[in-house]
Coordinates of C-alpha atoms and ligand atoms in Angstrom, one line a residue:
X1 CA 113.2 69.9 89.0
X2 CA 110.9 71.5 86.4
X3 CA 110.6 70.1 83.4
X4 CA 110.3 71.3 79.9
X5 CA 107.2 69.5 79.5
X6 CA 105.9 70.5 82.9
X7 CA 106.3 74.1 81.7
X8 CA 104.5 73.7 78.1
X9 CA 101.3 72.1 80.1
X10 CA 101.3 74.9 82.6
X11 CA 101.6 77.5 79.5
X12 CA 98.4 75.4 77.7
X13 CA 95.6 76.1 80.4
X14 CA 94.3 79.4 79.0
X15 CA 96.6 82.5 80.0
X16 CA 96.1 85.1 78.2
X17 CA 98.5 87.9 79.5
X18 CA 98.1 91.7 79.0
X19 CA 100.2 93.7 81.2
X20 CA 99.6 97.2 81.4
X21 CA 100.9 98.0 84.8
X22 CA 104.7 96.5 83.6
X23 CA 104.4 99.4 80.8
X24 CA 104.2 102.3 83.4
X25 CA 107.3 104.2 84.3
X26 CA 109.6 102.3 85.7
X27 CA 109.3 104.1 89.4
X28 CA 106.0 102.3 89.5
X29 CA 107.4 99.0 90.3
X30 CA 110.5 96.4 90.5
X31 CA 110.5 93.2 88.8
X32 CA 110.8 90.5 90.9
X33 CA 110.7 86.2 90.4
X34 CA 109.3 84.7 93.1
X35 CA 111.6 82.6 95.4
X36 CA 112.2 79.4 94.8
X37 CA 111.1 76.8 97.0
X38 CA 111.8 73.1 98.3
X39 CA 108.6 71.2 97.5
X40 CA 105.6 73.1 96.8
X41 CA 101.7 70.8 97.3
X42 CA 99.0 72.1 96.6
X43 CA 96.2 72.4 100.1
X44 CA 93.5 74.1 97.8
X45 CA 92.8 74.9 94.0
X46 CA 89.8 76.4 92.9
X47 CA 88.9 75.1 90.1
X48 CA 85.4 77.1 89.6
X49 CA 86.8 80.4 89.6
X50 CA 89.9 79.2 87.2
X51 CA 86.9 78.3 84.8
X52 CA 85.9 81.6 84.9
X53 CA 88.5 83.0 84.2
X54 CA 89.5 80.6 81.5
X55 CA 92.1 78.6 83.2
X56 CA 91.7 75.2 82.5
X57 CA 93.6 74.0 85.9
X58 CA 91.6 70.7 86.1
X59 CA 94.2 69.8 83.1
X60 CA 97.4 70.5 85.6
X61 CA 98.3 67.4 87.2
X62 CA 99.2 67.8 91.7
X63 CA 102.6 69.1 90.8
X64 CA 102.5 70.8 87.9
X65 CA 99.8 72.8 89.9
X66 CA 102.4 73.5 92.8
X67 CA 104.7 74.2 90.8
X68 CA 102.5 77.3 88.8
X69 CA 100.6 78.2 91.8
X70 CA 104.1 78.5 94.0
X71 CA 106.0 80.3 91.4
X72 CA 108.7 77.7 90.8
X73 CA 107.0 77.6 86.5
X74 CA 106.5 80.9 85.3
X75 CA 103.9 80.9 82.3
X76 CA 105.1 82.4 79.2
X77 CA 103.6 86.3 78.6
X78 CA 103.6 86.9 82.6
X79 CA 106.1 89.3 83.6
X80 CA 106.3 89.1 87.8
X81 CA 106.9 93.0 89.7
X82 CA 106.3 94.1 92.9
X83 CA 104.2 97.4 93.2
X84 CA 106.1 100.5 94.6
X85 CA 103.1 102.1 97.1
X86 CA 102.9 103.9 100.6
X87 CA 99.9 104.5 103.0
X88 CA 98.7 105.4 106.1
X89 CA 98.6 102.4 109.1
X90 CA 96.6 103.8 111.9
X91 CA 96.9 106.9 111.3
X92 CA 100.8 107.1 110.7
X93 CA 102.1 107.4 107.2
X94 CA 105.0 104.9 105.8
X95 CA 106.3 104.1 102.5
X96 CA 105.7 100.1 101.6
X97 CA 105.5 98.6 98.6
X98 CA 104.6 95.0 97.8
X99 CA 107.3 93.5 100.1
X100 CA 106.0 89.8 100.5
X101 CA 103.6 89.7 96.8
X102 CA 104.5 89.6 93.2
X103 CA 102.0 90.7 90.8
X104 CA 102.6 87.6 87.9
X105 CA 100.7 89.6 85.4
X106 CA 97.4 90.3 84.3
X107 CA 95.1 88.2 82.3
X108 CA 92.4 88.7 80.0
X109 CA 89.3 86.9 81.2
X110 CA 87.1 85.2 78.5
X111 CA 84.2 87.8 79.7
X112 CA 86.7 90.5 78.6
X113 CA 88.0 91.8 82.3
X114 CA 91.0 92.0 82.6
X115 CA 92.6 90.5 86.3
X116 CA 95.2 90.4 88.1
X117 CA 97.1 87.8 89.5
X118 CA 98.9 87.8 92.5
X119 CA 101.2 86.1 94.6
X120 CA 101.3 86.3 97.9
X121 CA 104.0 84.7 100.4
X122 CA 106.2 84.2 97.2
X123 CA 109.4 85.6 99.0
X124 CA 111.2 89.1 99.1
X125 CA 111.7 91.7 97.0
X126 CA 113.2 95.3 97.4
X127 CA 110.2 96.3 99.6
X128 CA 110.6 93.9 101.9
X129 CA 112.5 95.8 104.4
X130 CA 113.2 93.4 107.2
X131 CA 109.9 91.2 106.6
X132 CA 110.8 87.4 104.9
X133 CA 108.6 88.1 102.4
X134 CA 106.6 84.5 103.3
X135 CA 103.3 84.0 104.6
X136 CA 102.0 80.9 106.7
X137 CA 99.8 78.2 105.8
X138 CA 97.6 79.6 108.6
X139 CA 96.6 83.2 107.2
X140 CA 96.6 82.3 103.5
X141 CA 93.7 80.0 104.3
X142 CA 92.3 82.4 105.8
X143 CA 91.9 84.7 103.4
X144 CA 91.3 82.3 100.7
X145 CA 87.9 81.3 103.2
X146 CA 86.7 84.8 103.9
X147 CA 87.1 86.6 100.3
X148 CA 85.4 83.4 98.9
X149 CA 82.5 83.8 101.9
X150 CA 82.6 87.5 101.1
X151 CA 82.0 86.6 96.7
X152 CA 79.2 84.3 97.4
X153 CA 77.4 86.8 99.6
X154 CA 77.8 89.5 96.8
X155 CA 79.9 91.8 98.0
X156 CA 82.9 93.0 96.1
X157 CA 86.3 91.2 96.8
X158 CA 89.8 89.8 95.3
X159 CA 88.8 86.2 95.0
X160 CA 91.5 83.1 95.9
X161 CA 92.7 81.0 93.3
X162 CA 95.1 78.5 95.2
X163 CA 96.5 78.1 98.4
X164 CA 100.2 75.8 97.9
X165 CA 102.9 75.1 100.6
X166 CA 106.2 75.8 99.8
X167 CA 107.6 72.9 101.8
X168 CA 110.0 75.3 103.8
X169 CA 109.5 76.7 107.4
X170 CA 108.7 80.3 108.0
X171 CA 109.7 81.8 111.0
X172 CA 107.1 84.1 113.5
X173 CA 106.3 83.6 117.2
X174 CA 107.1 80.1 116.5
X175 CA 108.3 77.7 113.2
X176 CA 104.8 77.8 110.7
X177 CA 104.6 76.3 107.3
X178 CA 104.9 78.7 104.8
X179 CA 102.6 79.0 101.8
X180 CA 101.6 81.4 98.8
X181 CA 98.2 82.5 97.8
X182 CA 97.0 83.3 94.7
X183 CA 95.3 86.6 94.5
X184 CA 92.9 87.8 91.9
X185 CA 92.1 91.0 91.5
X186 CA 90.5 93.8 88.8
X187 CA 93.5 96.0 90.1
X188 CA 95.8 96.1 93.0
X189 CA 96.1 100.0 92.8
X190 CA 95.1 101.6 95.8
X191 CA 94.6 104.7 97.6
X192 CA 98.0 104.4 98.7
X193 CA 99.8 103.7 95.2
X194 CA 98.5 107.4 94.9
X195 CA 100.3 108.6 98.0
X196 CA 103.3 107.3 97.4
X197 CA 103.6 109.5 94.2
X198 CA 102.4 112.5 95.9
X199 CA 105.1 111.7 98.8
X200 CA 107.7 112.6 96.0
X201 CA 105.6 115.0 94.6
X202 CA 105.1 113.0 91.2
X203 CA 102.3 115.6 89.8
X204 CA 103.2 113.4 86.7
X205 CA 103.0 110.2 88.1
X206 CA 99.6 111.5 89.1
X207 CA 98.6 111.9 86.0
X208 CA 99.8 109.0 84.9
X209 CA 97.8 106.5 87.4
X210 CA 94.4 108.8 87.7
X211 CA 94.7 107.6 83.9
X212 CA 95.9 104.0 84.1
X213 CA 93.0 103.9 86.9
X214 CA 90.2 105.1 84.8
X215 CA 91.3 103.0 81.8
X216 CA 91.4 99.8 83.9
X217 CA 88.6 100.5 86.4
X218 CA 86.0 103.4 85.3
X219 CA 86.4 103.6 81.6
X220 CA 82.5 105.3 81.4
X221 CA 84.8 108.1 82.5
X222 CA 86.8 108.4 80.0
X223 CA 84.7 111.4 78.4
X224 CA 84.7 113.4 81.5
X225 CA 86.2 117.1 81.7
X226 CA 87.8 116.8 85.0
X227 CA 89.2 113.6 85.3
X228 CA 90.6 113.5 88.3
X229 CA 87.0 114.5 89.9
X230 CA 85.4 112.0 88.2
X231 CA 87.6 109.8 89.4
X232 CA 87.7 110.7 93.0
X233 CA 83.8 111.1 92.7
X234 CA 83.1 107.7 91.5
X235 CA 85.7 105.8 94.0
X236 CA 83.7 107.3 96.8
X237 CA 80.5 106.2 95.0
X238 CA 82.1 102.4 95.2
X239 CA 83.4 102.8 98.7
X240 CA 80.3 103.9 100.2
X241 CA 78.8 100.7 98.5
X242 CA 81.4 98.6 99.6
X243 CA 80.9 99.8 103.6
X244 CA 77.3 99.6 103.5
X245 CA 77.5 95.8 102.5
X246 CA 80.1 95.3 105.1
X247 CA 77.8 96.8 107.7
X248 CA 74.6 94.4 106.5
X249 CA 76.3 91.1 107.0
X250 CA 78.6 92.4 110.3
X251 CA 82.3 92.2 108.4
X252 CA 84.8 94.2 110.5
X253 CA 87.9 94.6 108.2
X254 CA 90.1 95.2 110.8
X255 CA 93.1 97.1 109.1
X256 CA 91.4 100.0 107.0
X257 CA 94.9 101.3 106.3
X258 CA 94.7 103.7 103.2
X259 CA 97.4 100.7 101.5
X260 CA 94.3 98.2 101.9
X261 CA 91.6 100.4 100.2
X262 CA 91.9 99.4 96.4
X263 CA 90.5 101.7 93.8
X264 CA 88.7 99.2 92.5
X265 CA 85.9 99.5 95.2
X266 CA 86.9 95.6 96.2
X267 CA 87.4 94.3 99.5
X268 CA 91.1 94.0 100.1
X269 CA 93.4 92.1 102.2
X270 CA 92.2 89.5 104.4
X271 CA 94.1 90.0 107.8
X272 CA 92.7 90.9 110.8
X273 CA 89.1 90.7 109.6
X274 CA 86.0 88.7 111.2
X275 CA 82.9 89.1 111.2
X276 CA 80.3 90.2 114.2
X277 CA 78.2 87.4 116.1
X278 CA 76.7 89.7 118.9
X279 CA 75.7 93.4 117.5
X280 CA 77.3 95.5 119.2
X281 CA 79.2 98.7 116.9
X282 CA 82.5 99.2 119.2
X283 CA 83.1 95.2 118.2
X284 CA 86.9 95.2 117.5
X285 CA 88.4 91.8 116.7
X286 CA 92.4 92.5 116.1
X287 CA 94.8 92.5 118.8
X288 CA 96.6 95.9 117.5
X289 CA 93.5 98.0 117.5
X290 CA 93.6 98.9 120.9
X291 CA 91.8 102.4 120.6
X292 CA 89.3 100.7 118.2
X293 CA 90.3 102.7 115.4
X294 CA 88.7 100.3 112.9
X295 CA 86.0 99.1 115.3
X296 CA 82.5 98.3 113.2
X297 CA 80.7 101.4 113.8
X298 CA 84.1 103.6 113.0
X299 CA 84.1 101.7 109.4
X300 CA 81.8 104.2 107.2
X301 CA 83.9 107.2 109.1
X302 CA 87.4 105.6 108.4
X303 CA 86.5 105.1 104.6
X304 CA 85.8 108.8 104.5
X305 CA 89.1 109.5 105.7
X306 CA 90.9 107.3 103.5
X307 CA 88.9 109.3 100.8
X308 CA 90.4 112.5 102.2
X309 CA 93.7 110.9 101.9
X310 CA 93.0 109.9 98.2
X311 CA 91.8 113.4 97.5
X312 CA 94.7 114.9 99.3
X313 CA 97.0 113.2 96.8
X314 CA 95.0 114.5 93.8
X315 CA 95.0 118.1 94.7
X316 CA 97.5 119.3 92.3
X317 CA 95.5 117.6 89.5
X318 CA 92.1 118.6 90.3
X319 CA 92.7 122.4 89.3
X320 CA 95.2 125.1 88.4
X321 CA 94.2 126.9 91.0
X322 CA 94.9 125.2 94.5
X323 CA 91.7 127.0 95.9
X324 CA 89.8 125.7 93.3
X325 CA 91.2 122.4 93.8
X326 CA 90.5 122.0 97.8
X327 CA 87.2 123.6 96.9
X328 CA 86.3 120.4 94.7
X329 CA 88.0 118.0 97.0
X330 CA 85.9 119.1 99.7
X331 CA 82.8 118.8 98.3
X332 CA 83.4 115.0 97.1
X333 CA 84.2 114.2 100.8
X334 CA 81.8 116.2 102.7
X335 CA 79.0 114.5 100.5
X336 CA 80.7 110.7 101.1
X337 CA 78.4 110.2 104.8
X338 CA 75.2 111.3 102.9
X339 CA 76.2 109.1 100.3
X340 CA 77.1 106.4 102.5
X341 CA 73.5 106.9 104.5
X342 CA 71.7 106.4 101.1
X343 CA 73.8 103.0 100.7
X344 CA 73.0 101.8 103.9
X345 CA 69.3 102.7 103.7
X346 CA 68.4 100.8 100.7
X347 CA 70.8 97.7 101.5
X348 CA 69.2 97.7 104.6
X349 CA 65.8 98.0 103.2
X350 CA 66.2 95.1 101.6
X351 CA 67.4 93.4 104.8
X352 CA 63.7 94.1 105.8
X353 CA 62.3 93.2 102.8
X354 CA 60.9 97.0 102.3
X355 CA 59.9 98.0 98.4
X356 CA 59.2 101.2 98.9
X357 CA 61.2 104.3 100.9
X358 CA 59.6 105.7 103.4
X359 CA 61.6 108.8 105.4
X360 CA 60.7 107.1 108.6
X361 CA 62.6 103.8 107.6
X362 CA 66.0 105.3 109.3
X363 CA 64.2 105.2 112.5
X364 CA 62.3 101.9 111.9
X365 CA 65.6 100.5 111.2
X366 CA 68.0 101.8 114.0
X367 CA 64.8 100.9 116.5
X368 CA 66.0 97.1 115.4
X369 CA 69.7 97.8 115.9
X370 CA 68.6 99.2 119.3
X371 CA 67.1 96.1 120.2
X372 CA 69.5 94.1 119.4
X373 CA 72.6 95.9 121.4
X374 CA 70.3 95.6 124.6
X375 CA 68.9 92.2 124.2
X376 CA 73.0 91.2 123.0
X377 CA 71.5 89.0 119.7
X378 CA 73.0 87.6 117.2
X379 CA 73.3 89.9 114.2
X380 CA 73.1 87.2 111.6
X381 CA 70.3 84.9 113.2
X382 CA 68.0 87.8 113.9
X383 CA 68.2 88.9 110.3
X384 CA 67.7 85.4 108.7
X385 CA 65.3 84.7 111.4
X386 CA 62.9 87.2 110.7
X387 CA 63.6 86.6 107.3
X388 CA 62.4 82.7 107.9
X389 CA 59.9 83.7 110.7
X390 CA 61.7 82.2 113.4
X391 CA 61.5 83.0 116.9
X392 CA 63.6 85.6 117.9
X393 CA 62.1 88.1 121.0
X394 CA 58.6 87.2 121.4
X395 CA 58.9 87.3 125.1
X396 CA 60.8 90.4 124.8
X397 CA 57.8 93.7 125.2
X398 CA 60.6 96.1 123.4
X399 CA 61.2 93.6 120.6
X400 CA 57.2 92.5 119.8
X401 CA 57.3 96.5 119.9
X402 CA 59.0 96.9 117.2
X403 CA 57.9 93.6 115.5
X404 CA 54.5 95.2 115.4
X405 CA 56.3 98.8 113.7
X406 CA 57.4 96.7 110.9
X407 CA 54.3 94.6 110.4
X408 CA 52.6 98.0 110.1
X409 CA 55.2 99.5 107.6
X410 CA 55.0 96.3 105.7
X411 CA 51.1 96.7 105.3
X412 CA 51.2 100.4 104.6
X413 CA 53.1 99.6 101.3
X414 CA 50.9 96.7 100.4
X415 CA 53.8 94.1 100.8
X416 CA 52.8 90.7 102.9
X417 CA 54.9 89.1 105.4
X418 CA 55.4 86.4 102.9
X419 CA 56.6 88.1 100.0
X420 CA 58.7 90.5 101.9
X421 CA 60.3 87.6 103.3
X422 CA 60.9 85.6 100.2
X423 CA 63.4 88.8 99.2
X424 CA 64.6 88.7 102.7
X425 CA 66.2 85.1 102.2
X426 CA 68.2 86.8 99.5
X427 CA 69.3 89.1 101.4
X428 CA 70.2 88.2 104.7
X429 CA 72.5 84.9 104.5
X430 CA 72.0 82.2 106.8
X431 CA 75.9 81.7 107.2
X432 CA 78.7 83.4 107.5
X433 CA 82.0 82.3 108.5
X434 CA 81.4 82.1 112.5
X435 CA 85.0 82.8 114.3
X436 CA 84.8 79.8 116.0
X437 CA 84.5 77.4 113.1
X438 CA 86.7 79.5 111.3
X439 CA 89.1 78.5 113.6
X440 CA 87.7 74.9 113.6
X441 CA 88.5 74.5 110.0
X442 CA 92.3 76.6 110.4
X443 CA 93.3 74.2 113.0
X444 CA 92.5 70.9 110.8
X445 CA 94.1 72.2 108.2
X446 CA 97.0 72.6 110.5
X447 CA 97.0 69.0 111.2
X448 CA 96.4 68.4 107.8
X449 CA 92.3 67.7 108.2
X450 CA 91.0 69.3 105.1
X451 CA 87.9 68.0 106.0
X452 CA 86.1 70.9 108.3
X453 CA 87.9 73.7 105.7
X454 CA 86.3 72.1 103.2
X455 CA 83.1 71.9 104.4
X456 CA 82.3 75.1 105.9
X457 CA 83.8 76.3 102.5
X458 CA 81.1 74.3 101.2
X459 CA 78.3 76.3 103.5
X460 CA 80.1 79.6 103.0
X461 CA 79.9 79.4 99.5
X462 CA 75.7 79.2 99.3
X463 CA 75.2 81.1 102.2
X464 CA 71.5 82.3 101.5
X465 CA 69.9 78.9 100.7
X466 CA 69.0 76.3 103.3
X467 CA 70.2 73.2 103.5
X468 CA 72.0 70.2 104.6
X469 CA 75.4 71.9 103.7
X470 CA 74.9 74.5 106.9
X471 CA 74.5 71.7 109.0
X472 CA 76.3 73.2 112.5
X473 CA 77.5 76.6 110.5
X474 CA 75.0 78.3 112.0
X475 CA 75.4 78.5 116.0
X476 CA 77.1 81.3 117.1
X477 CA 80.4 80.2 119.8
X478 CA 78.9 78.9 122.6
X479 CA 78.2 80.9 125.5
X480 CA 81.3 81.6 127.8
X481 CA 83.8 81.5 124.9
X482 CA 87.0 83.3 125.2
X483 CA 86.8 86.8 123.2
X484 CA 87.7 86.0 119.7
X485 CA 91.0 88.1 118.7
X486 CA 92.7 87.9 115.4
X487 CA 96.2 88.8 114.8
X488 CA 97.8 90.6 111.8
X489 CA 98.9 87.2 110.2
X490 CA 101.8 88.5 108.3
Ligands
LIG1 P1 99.6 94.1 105.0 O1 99.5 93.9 106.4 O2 99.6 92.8 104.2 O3 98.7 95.1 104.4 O4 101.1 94.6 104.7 C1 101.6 95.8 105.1 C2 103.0 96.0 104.5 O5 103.9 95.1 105.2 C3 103.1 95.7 103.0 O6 104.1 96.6 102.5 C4 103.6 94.3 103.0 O7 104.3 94.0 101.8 C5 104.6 94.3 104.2 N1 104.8 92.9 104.7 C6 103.9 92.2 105.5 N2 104.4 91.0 105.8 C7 105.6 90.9 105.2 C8 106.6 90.0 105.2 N3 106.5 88.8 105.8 N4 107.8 90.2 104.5 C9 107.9 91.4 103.9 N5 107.0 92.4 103.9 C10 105.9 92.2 104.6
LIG2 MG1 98.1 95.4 102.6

């Protein structure tokens, strides 16, 4: 039972609720309260990014923070709904909706931003359809591990605030313990919260959003003429950002569905996604991706497409004249590989510790790539290794080859090996979360071991400095390993 004095500590760590999406038309969303559940504990609370956003949760006591973090308190000035949406899954469109998360509210940051904060695994609502609206223990960790990996190597991402089991079973290939993350976000809008209006052909509602979007996500836009454009324009701008640091530390997101690609320019839902050991571009990890739709080197193209999709729903917005308005479309998505290329290029520059452009860089760098495919390395190692200066190919003609290319591009711009590998160490992370002790740390935590999550959290979280905490992080699986394949953890 909840108390009254549980609930007036839980309202005293800091919220600060604004929420804007709970004011838009009422076809935007449904409110919701999340389920109740039979005895909610707490496997993981982070405490540094509730100081940044101004939660004081090291004042919550074990079940006072089960209790907020599961749903069973609601603090005052939250208002929970469950966002109406659709999108494309491989291909195929659907309507969906949130149909196992509840949006609590959004929160006003001490920084100013303004976040929201999600549930996920908190039980059904009308979009469940014939989902349970729970999520296992299993899956919830895992995205609370990768989007915190993903933060701390500087890419954009929701971040994970807790991780609580509900003390009740959920139900999937076999009985799992069922649990509910908390999400933060800058916005779940996404590309298909657009085509779900434009599926009822909502020109409206399309108004409505390509304002709420700039206002919460882009207000240097604000001043624009063609909103919509500017809009579409600067989402692709963030998108081909957000690939291109995909593609430098080998994250394969697995399920690009239009649903999972937010507005924001984040990276979005955790499921399927791992992260490359060997190069290779047609790695796939998930077991539903059988024609390698979402394969690594199909990323960059499937984010253009998503794009189309986006622009698609914009189309009677863009202009009064449908011409016009395909015209303009057009011309934001024909430019997105170009714009992805120049991304890439200068991330990967930096890879190489490169200060200068040089038009031959393209070439210098796929000559690496190259290498790597054949000689089947390690695409995290060889970066961080050349980065240190460890061995990597010396016995290897084609490698020293290209060792010597780089050496020479290096000196032409007046940059020495040191210095260009001082950057490099920023920018190519010694760890990553490696499949294997991914699964290392998921099976523990199954078993109740915190221990190996907690540690590998540990070397996740400062993956670009040496140290003690990477002892063992670092190895790749050992040879002869099964194929890794992840699963849709729903
Ligand atoms: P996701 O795979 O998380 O992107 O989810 C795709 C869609 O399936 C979304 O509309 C989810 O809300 C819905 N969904 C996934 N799992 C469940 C579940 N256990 N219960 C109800 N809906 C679910
Ligand atoms: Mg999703």
């Amino acid at each position: 039972m909840i108390s009254k004095q549980d609930a007036s500590l839980v309202n005293s760590i800091g919220w600060r609720f604004e929420n804007t999406y709970a004011r838009l038309p009422e076809y935007f969303f449904v409110r919701v309260q999340p389920a109740a559940v039979q005895a909610p504990a707490v496997v993981v609370l982070n405490h540094a990014l509730a100081k940044t956003l101004g939660l004081n949760t090291r004042r919550l006591s074990d079940s006072d923070a089960a209790a907020l973090f599961s749903g069973q308190i609601i603090p005052a000035g939250a208002d929970p709904l469950a966002q109406a949406y659709a999108g494309h899954q491989f291909g195929s469109f659907t309507m969906l909706g949130d149909g196992r998360a509840i949006l609590l509210g959004e929160h006003r940051t001490p920084d100013g931003r303004l976040v929201d904060v999600q549930f996920k695994g908190s039980g059904q609502t009308p979009f469940s359809r014939r989902g349970d609206g729970r999520a296992a223990l299993g899956p919830m960790l895992r995205e609370y591990l990768i989007s915190e990996a993903m933060h701390s190597l500087g890419i954009p991402t929701t971040r994970s605030l807790a991780v609580v089991l509900t003390g009740e079973p959920v139900y999937r290939d076999r009985v799992l313990r069922g649990a509910v993350l908390t999400r933060v976000a800058a916005s779940h809008v996404r590309v298909g919260t657009f085509e779900f209006l434009a599926a009822q052909q909502n020109v409206e509602g399309i108004r409505i959003l390509v304002a709420y979007a700039i206002d919460r996500l882009y207000p240097e836009l604000k001043e624009q003429r063609n909103q919509p454009l500017a809009l579409l324009d600067a989402v692709a701008a963030r998108q081909a950002e957000l690939v291109a640091a995909w593609q430098c530390v080998g994250f394969i997101h697995g399920v690009m569905n239009t649903d999972n690609m937010a507005l924001s320019g984040e990276t979005i839902d955790y499921g399927p996604c791992a992260f490359m050991d060997r190069y290779d571009p047609d790695t796939v990890f998930s077991s539903i991706d059988h024609m390698g739709r979402y394969a690594y080197g199909q990323q960059p193209r499937i984010a253009q497409w998503n794009l189309a999709k986006f622009a698609e729903t914009l189309l009677p917005v863009l202009a009064p004249d449908w011409d016009d308005a395909i015209a303009l479309a057009q011309e934001v998505i024909r430019e997105f590989p170009a714009r992805f290329e120049r991304a890439w290029l200068s991330a990967m520059r930096r890879k190489l510790g490169l200060a200068t452009n040089q038009p031959e860089d393209k070439a210098l760098i796929d000559g690496l790539l190259d290498w790597m495919h054949h000689a089947k390395a390690d695409f995290t190692n060889t970066f961080r290794g050349l980065a240190t200066g460890a061995a990597l190919g010396e016995n290897d003609e084609r490698f020293m080859q290209w060792h010597r290319q780089w050496s020479g591009r290096l000196q032409a711009e007046g940059t020495s090996l040191g210095s260009a590998q001082n950057r490099m160490r920023t920018a190519n992370p010694a760890v990553i979360p490696r499949n294997h002790k991914v699964e290392e740390a998921l099976s523990g935590a199954e078993m109740n071991n915190m221990e190996p999550m907690m540690a590998l959290l540990e070397a996740v979280g400062r993956p670009f400095e040496d140290g003690a905490h990477h002892g063992g992080f670092r190895e790749p699986a050992p040879e002869g390993a099964e194929p890794y394949q992840t699963f849709c953890g729903t």
